[in-house]
mmCIF file of C-alpha atoms in Angstrom:
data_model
loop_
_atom_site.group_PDB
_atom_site.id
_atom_site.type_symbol
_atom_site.label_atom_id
_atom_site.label_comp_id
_atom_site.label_asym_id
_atom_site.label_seq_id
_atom_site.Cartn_x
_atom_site.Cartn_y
_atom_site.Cartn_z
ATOM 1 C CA UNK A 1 72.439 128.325 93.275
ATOM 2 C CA UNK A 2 72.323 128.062 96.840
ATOM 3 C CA UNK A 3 75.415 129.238 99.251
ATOM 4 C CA UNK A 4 75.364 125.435 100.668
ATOM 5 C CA UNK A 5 75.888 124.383 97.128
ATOM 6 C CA UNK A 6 78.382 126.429 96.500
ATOM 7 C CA UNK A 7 80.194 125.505 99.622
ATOM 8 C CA UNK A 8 80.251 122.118 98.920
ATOM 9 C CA UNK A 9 81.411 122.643 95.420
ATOM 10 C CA UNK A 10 84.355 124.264 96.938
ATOM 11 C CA UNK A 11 85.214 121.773 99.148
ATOM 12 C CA UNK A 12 84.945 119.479 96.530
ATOM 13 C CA UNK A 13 87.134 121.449 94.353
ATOM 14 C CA UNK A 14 89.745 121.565 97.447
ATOM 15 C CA UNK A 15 89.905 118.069 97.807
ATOM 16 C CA UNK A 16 90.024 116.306 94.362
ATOM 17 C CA UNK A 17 91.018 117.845 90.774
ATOM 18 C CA UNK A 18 90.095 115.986 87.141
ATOM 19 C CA UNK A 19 92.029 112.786 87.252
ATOM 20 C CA UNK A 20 93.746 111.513 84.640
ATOM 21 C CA UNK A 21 92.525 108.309 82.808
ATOM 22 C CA UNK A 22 94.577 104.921 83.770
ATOM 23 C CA UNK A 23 95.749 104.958 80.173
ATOM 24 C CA UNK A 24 97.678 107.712 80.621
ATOM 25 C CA UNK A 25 99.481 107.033 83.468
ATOM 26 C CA UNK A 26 97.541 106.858 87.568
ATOM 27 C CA UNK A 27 98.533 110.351 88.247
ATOM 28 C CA UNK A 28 97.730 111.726 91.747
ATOM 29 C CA UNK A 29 94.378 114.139 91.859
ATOM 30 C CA UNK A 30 94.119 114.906 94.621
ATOM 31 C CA UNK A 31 95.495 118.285 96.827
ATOM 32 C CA UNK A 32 98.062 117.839 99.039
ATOM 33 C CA UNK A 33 99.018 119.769 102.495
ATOM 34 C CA UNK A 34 101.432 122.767 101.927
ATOM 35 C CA UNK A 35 102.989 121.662 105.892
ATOM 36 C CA UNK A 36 102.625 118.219 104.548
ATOM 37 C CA UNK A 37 101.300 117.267 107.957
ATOM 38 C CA UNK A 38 99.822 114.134 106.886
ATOM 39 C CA UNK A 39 97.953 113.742 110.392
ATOM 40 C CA UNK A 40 96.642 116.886 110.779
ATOM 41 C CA UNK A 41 95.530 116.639 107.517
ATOM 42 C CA UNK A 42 93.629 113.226 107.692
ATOM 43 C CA UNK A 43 91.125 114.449 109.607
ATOM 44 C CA UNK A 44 89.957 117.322 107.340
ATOM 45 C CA UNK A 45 90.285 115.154 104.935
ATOM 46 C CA UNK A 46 88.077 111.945 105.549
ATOM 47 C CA UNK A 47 85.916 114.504 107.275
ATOM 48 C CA UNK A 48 84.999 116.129 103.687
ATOM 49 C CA UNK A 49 85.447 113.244 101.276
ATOM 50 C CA UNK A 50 82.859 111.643 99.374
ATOM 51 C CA UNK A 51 83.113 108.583 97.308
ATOM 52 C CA UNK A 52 84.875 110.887 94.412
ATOM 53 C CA UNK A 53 87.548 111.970 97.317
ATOM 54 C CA UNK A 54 88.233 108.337 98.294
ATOM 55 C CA UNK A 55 88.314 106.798 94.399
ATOM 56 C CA UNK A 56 90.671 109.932 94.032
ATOM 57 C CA UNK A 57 93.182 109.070 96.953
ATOM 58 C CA UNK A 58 92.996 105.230 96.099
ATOM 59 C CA UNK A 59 93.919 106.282 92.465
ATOM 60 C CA UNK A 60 96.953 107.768 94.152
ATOM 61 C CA UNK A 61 98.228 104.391 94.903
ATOM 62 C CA UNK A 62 99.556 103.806 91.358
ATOM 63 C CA UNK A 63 101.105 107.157 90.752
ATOM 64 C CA UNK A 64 104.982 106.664 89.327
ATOM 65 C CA UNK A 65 105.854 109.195 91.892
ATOM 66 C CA UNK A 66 106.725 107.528 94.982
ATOM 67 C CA UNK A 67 106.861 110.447 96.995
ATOM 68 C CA UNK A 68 103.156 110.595 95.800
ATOM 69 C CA UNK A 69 102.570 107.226 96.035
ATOM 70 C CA UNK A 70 104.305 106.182 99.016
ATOM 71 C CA UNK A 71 105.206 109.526 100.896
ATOM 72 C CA UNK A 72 101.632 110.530 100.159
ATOM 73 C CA UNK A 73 98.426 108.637 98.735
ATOM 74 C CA UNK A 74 99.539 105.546 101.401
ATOM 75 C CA UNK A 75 100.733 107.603 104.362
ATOM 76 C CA UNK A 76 97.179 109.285 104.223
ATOM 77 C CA UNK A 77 95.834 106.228 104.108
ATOM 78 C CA UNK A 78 97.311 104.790 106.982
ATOM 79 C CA UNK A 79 96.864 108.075 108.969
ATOM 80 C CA UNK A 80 93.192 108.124 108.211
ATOM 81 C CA UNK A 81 92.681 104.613 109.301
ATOM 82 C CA UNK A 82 94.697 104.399 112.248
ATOM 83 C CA UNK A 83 93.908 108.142 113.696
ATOM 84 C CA UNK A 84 90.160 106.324 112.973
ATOM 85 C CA UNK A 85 89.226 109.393 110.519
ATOM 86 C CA UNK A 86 86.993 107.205 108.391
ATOM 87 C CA UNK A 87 83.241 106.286 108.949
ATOM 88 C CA UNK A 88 82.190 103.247 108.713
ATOM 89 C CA UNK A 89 80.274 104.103 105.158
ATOM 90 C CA UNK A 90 83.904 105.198 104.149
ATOM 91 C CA UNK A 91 85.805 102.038 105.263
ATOM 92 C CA UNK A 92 83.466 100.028 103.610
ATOM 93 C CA UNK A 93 83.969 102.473 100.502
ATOM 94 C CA UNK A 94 87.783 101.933 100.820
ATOM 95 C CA UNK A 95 87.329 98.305 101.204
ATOM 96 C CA UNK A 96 85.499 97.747 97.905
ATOM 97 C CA UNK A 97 87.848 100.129 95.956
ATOM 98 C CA UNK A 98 91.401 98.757 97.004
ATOM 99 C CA UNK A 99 89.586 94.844 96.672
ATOM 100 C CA UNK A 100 89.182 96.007 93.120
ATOM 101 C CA UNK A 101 92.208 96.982 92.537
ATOM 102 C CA UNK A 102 93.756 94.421 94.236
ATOM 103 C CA UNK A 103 92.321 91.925 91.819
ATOM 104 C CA UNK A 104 92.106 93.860 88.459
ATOM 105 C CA UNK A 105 94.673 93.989 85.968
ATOM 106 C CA UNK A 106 98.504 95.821 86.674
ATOM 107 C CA UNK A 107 98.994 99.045 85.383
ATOM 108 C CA UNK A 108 101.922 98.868 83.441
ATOM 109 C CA UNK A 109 104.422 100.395 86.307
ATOM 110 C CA UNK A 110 103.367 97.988 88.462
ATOM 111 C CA UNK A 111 102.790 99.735 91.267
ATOM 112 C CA UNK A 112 98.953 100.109 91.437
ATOM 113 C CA UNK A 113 98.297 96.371 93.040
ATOM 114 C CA UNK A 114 101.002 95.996 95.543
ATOM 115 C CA UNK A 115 100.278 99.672 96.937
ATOM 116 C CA UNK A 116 96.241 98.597 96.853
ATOM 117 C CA UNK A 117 97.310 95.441 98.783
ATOM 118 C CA UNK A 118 99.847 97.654 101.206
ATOM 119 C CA UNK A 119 96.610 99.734 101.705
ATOM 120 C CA UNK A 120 94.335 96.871 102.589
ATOM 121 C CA UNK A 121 96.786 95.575 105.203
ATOM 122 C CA UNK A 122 95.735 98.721 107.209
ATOM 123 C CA UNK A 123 92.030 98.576 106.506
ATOM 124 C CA UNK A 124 92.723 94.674 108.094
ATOM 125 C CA UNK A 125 94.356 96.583 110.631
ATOM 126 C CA UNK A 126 91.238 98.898 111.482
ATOM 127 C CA UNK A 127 89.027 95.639 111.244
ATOM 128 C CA UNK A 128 91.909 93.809 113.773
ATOM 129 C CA UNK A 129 91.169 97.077 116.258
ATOM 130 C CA UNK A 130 87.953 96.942 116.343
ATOM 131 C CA UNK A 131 86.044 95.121 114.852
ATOM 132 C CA UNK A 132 83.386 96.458 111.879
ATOM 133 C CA UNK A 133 83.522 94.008 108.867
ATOM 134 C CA UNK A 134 80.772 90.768 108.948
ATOM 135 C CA UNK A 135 82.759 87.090 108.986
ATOM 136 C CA UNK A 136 81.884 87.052 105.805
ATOM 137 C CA UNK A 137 83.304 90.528 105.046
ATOM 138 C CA UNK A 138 86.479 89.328 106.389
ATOM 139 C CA UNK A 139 86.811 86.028 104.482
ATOM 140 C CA UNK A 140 86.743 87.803 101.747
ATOM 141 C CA UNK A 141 89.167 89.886 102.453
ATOM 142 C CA UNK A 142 91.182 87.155 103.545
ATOM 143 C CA UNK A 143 90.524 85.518 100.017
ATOM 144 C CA UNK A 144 91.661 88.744 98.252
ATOM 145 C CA UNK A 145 94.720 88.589 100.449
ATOM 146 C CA UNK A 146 95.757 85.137 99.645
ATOM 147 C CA UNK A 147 94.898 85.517 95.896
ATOM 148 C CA UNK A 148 97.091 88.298 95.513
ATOM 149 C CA UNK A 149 99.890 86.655 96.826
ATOM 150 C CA UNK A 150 99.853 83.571 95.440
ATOM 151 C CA UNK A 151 99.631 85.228 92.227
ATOM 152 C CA UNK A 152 102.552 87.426 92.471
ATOM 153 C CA UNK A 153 105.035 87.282 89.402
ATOM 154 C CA UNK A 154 106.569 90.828 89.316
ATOM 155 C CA UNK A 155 109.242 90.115 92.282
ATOM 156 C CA UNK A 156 110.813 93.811 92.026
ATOM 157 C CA UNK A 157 111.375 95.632 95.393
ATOM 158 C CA UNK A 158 112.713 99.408 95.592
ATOM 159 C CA UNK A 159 114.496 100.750 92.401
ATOM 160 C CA UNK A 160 116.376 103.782 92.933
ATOM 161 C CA UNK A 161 113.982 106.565 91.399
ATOM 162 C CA UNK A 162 110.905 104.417 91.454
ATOM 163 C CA UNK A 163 110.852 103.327 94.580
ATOM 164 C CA UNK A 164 108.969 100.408 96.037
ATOM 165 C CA UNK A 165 106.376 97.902 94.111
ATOM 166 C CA UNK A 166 107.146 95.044 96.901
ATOM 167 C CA UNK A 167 104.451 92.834 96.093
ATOM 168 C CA UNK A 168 105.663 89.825 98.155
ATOM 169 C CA UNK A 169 106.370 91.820 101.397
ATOM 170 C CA UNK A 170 102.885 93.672 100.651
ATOM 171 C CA UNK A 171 100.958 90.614 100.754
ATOM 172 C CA UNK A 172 102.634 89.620 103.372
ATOM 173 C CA UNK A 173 101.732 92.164 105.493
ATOM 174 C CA UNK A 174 98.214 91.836 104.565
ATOM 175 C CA UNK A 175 98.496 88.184 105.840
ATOM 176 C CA UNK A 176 99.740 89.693 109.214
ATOM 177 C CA UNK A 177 97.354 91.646 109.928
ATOM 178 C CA UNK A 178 94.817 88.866 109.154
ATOM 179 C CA UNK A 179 96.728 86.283 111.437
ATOM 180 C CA UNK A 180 96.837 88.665 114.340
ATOM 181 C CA UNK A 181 92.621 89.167 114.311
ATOM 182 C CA UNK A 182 91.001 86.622 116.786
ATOM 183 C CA UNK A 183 87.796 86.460 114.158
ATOM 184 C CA UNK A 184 90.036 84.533 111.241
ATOM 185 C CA UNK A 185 88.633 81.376 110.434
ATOM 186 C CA UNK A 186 90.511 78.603 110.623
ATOM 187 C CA UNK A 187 90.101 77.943 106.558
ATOM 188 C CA UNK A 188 91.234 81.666 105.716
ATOM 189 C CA UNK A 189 94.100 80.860 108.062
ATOM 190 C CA UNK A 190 95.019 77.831 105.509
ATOM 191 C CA UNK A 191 93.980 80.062 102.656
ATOM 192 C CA UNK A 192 96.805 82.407 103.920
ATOM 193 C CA UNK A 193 99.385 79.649 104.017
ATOM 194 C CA UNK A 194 99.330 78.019 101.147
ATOM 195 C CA UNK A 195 99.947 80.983 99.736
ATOM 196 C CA UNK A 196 102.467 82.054 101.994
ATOM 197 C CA UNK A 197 104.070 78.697 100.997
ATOM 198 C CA UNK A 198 103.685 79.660 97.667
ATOM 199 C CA UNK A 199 105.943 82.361 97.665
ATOM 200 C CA UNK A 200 108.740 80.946 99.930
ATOM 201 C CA UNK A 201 110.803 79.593 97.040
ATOM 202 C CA UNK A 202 108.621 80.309 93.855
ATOM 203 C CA UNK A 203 110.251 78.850 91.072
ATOM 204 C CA UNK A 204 110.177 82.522 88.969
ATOM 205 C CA UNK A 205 111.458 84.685 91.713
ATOM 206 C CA UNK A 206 115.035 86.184 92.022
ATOM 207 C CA UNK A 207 117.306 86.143 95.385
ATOM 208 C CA UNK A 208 115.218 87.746 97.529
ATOM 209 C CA UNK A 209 117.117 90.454 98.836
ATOM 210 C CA UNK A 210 114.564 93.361 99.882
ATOM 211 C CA UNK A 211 113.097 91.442 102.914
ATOM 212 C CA UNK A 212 110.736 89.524 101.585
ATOM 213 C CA UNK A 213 111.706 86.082 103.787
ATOM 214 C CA UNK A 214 111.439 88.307 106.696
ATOM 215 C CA UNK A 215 108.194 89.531 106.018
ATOM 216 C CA UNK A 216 106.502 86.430 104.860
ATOM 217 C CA UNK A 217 107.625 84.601 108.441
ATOM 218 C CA UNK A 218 105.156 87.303 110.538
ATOM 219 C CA UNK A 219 102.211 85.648 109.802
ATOM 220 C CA UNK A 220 103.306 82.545 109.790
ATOM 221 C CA UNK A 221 104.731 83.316 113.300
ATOM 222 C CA UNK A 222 101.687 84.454 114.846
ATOM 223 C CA UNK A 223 99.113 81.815 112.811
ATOM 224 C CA UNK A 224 101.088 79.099 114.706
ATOM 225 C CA UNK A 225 99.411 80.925 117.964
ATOM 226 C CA UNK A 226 96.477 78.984 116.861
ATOM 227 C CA UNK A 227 95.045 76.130 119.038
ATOM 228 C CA UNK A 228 93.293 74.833 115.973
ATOM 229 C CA UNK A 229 96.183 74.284 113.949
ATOM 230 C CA UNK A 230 98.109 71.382 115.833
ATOM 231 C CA UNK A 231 101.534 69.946 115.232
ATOM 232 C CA UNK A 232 100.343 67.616 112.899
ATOM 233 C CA UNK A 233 99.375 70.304 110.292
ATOM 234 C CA UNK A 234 102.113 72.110 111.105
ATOM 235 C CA UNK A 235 104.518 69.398 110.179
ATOM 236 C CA UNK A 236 102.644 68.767 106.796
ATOM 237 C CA UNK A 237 102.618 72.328 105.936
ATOM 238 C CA UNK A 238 106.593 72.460 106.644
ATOM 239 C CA UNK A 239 106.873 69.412 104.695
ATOM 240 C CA UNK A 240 105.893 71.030 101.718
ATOM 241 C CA UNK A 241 108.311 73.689 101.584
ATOM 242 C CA UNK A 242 111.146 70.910 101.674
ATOM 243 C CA UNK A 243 113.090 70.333 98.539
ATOM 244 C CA UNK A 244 111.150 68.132 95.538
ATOM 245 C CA UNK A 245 112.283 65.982 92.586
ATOM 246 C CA UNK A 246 112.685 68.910 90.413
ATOM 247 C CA UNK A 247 115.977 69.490 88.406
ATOM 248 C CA UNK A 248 116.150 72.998 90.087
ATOM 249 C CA UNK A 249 116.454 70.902 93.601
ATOM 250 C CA UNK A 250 118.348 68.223 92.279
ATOM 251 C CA UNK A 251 121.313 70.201 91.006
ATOM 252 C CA UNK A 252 120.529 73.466 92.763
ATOM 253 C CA UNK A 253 124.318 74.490 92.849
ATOM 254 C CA UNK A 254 124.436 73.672 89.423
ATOM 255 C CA UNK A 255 121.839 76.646 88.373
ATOM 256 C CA UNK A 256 120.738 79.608 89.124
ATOM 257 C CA UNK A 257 117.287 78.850 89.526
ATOM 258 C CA UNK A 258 118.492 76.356 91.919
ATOM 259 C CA UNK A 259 121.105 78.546 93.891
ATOM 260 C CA UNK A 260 117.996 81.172 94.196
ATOM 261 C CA UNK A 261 115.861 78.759 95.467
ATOM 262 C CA UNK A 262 118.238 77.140 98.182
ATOM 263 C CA UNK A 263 118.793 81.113 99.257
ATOM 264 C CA UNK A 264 114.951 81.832 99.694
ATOM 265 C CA UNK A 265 114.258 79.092 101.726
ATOM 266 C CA UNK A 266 117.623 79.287 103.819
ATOM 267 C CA UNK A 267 116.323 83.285 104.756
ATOM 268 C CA UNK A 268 112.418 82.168 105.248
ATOM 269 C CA UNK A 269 113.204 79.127 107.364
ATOM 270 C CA UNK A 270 116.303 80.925 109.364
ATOM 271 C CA UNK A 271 113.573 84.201 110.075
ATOM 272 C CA UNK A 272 111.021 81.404 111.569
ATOM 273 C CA UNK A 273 113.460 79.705 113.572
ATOM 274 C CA UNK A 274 115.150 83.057 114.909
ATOM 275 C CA UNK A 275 111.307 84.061 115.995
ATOM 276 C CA UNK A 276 110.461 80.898 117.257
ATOM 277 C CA UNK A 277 113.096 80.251 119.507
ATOM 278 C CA UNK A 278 113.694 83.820 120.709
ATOM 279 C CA UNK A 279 109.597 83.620 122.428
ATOM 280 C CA UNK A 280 108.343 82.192 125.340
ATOM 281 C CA UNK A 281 105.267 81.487 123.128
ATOM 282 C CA UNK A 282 104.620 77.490 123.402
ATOM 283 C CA UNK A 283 102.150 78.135 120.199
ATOM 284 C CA UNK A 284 105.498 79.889 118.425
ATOM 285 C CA UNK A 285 108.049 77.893 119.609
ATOM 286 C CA UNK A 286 106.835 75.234 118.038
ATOM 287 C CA UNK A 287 108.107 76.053 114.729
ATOM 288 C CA UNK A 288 111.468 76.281 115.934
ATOM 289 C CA UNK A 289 112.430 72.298 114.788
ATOM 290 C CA UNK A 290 109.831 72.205 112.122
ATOM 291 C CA UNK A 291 112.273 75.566 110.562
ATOM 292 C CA UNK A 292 114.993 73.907 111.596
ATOM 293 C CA UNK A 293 114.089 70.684 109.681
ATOM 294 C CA UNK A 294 113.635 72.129 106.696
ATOM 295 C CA UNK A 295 117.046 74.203 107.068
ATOM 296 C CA UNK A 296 118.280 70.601 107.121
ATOM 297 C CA UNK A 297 116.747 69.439 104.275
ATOM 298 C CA UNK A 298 118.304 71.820 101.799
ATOM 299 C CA UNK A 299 121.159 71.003 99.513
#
């Protein structure tokens, strides 16, 4: 065996260890910094990882640990991307495993998806910065974004000794990062409000009480930037977050699907307004009667 074999063998061997199958639980595989200087340690990392040493770290992402997890598997992650660590090979690597995960089935924590999704919003972020994905690239990515979200059912945020799953606010901040690049199209744009919209008052959801309004105004904050969404479709979009015919509507103090309801929407709508009116934006400020409307409209 030659000594360049056996170098890379050792890298190898530095970087990633056997990984446990998903049955078993996503355990972390991969070697962490003794310093745990995350920064530093991006760029030795990205610098010797192969496909195996980027399925490895993205397998990371559902580990029950969420100093692994969170602390760890992300913060590399966002280190890589941002300190621009990653090739362009390698960000298109990343891209394809956290789509898949994105869309495949939950593990049974729960945290695999959300943290895939949390992941992608800074692979959006790299694409926002400069630019490397094809339009058609990015509309996909935009249709993974807005597919996750609107699909969201498990509405737990941070449990003390679990830590975050956050699906809502991790979409959401996929859907940022999306709204602030210039290249959106104008039909990923709607993509990502419907199913913003979806999630505003979802008739499954608890309070929201982890941020989630919060985070699911951003991108609906800097969409509205947009010269080729006018006030028209602004007004139609608000429209449909106003209160239906629904018995949850109709006797919303009477229920506590109802009372849940009238809360989410009171914190999404009062996050829009406080944004809008606080900018000298024209494009922003716009939504500051269309929030206030609907903050009218609730029971």
């Amino acid at each position: 065996m030659s000594m360049l074999r056996v170098a890379m063998m050792a890298v190898a061997a530095l970087l990633v260890v056997p990984a446990m199958a998903w049955e078993d639980g996503p355990r972390c595989a991969v070697a962490r910094p003794a310093d745990n200087d995350l920064k530093a340690y991006a760029a030795t990392f990205f610098a010797k990882a192969g496909d195996t040493g980027l399925e490895a770290l993205a397998t990371c992402l559902g580990d029950p640990d969420p100093a692994v997890r969170d602390g760890f598997a992300f913060t590399l992650w966002s280190e890589g991307l941002r300190g621009r660590h990653l090739t362009a090979a390698q960000m298109r690597q990343a891209l394809t495993s956290l789509t898949s995960m994105a869309a495949g089935p939950e593990d049974a924590d729960g945290f695999r998806r959300p943290f895939a999704v949390l992941a992608l919003s800074e692979v959006a972020r790299a694409d926002r910065i400069e630019p490397y994905l094809s339009e058609a690239e990015l509309h996909a990515l935009a249709e993974t974004g807005a597919a996750y979200l609107r699909g969201v059912t498990d509405y737990r945020g941070f449990i003390p000794g679990e830590g975050w799953r956050h699906g809502v606010a991790h979409g959401s901040d996929l859907a940022l990062q999306l709204a602030l690049n210039s290249r959106l199209a104008r039909a990923d744009a709607d993509l990502l409000l419907g199913a913003i919209a979806a999630q505003v008052a979802p008739a499954a959801s608890p309070y929201y009480h982890h941020g989630e309004p919060q985070r699911l105004a951003r991108p609906v904050l800097f969409l509205a930037k947009r010269a080729d969404i006018d006030d028209a479709a602004w007004a139609a979009w608000f429209k449909t977050l106003h209160p239906d015919a629904g018995p949850r509507w109709k006797d919303a103090y009477e229920s506590d699907a109802g009372l849940a309801a009238v809360h989410n929407a009171t914190a999404f709508a009062t996050a829009v307004y406080v944004g809008a009116a606080e900018t000298q934006d024209p494009g922003i400020r716009r939504l500051a009667p269309l929030a206030a409307g609907l903050l009218q409209a609730l029971p």
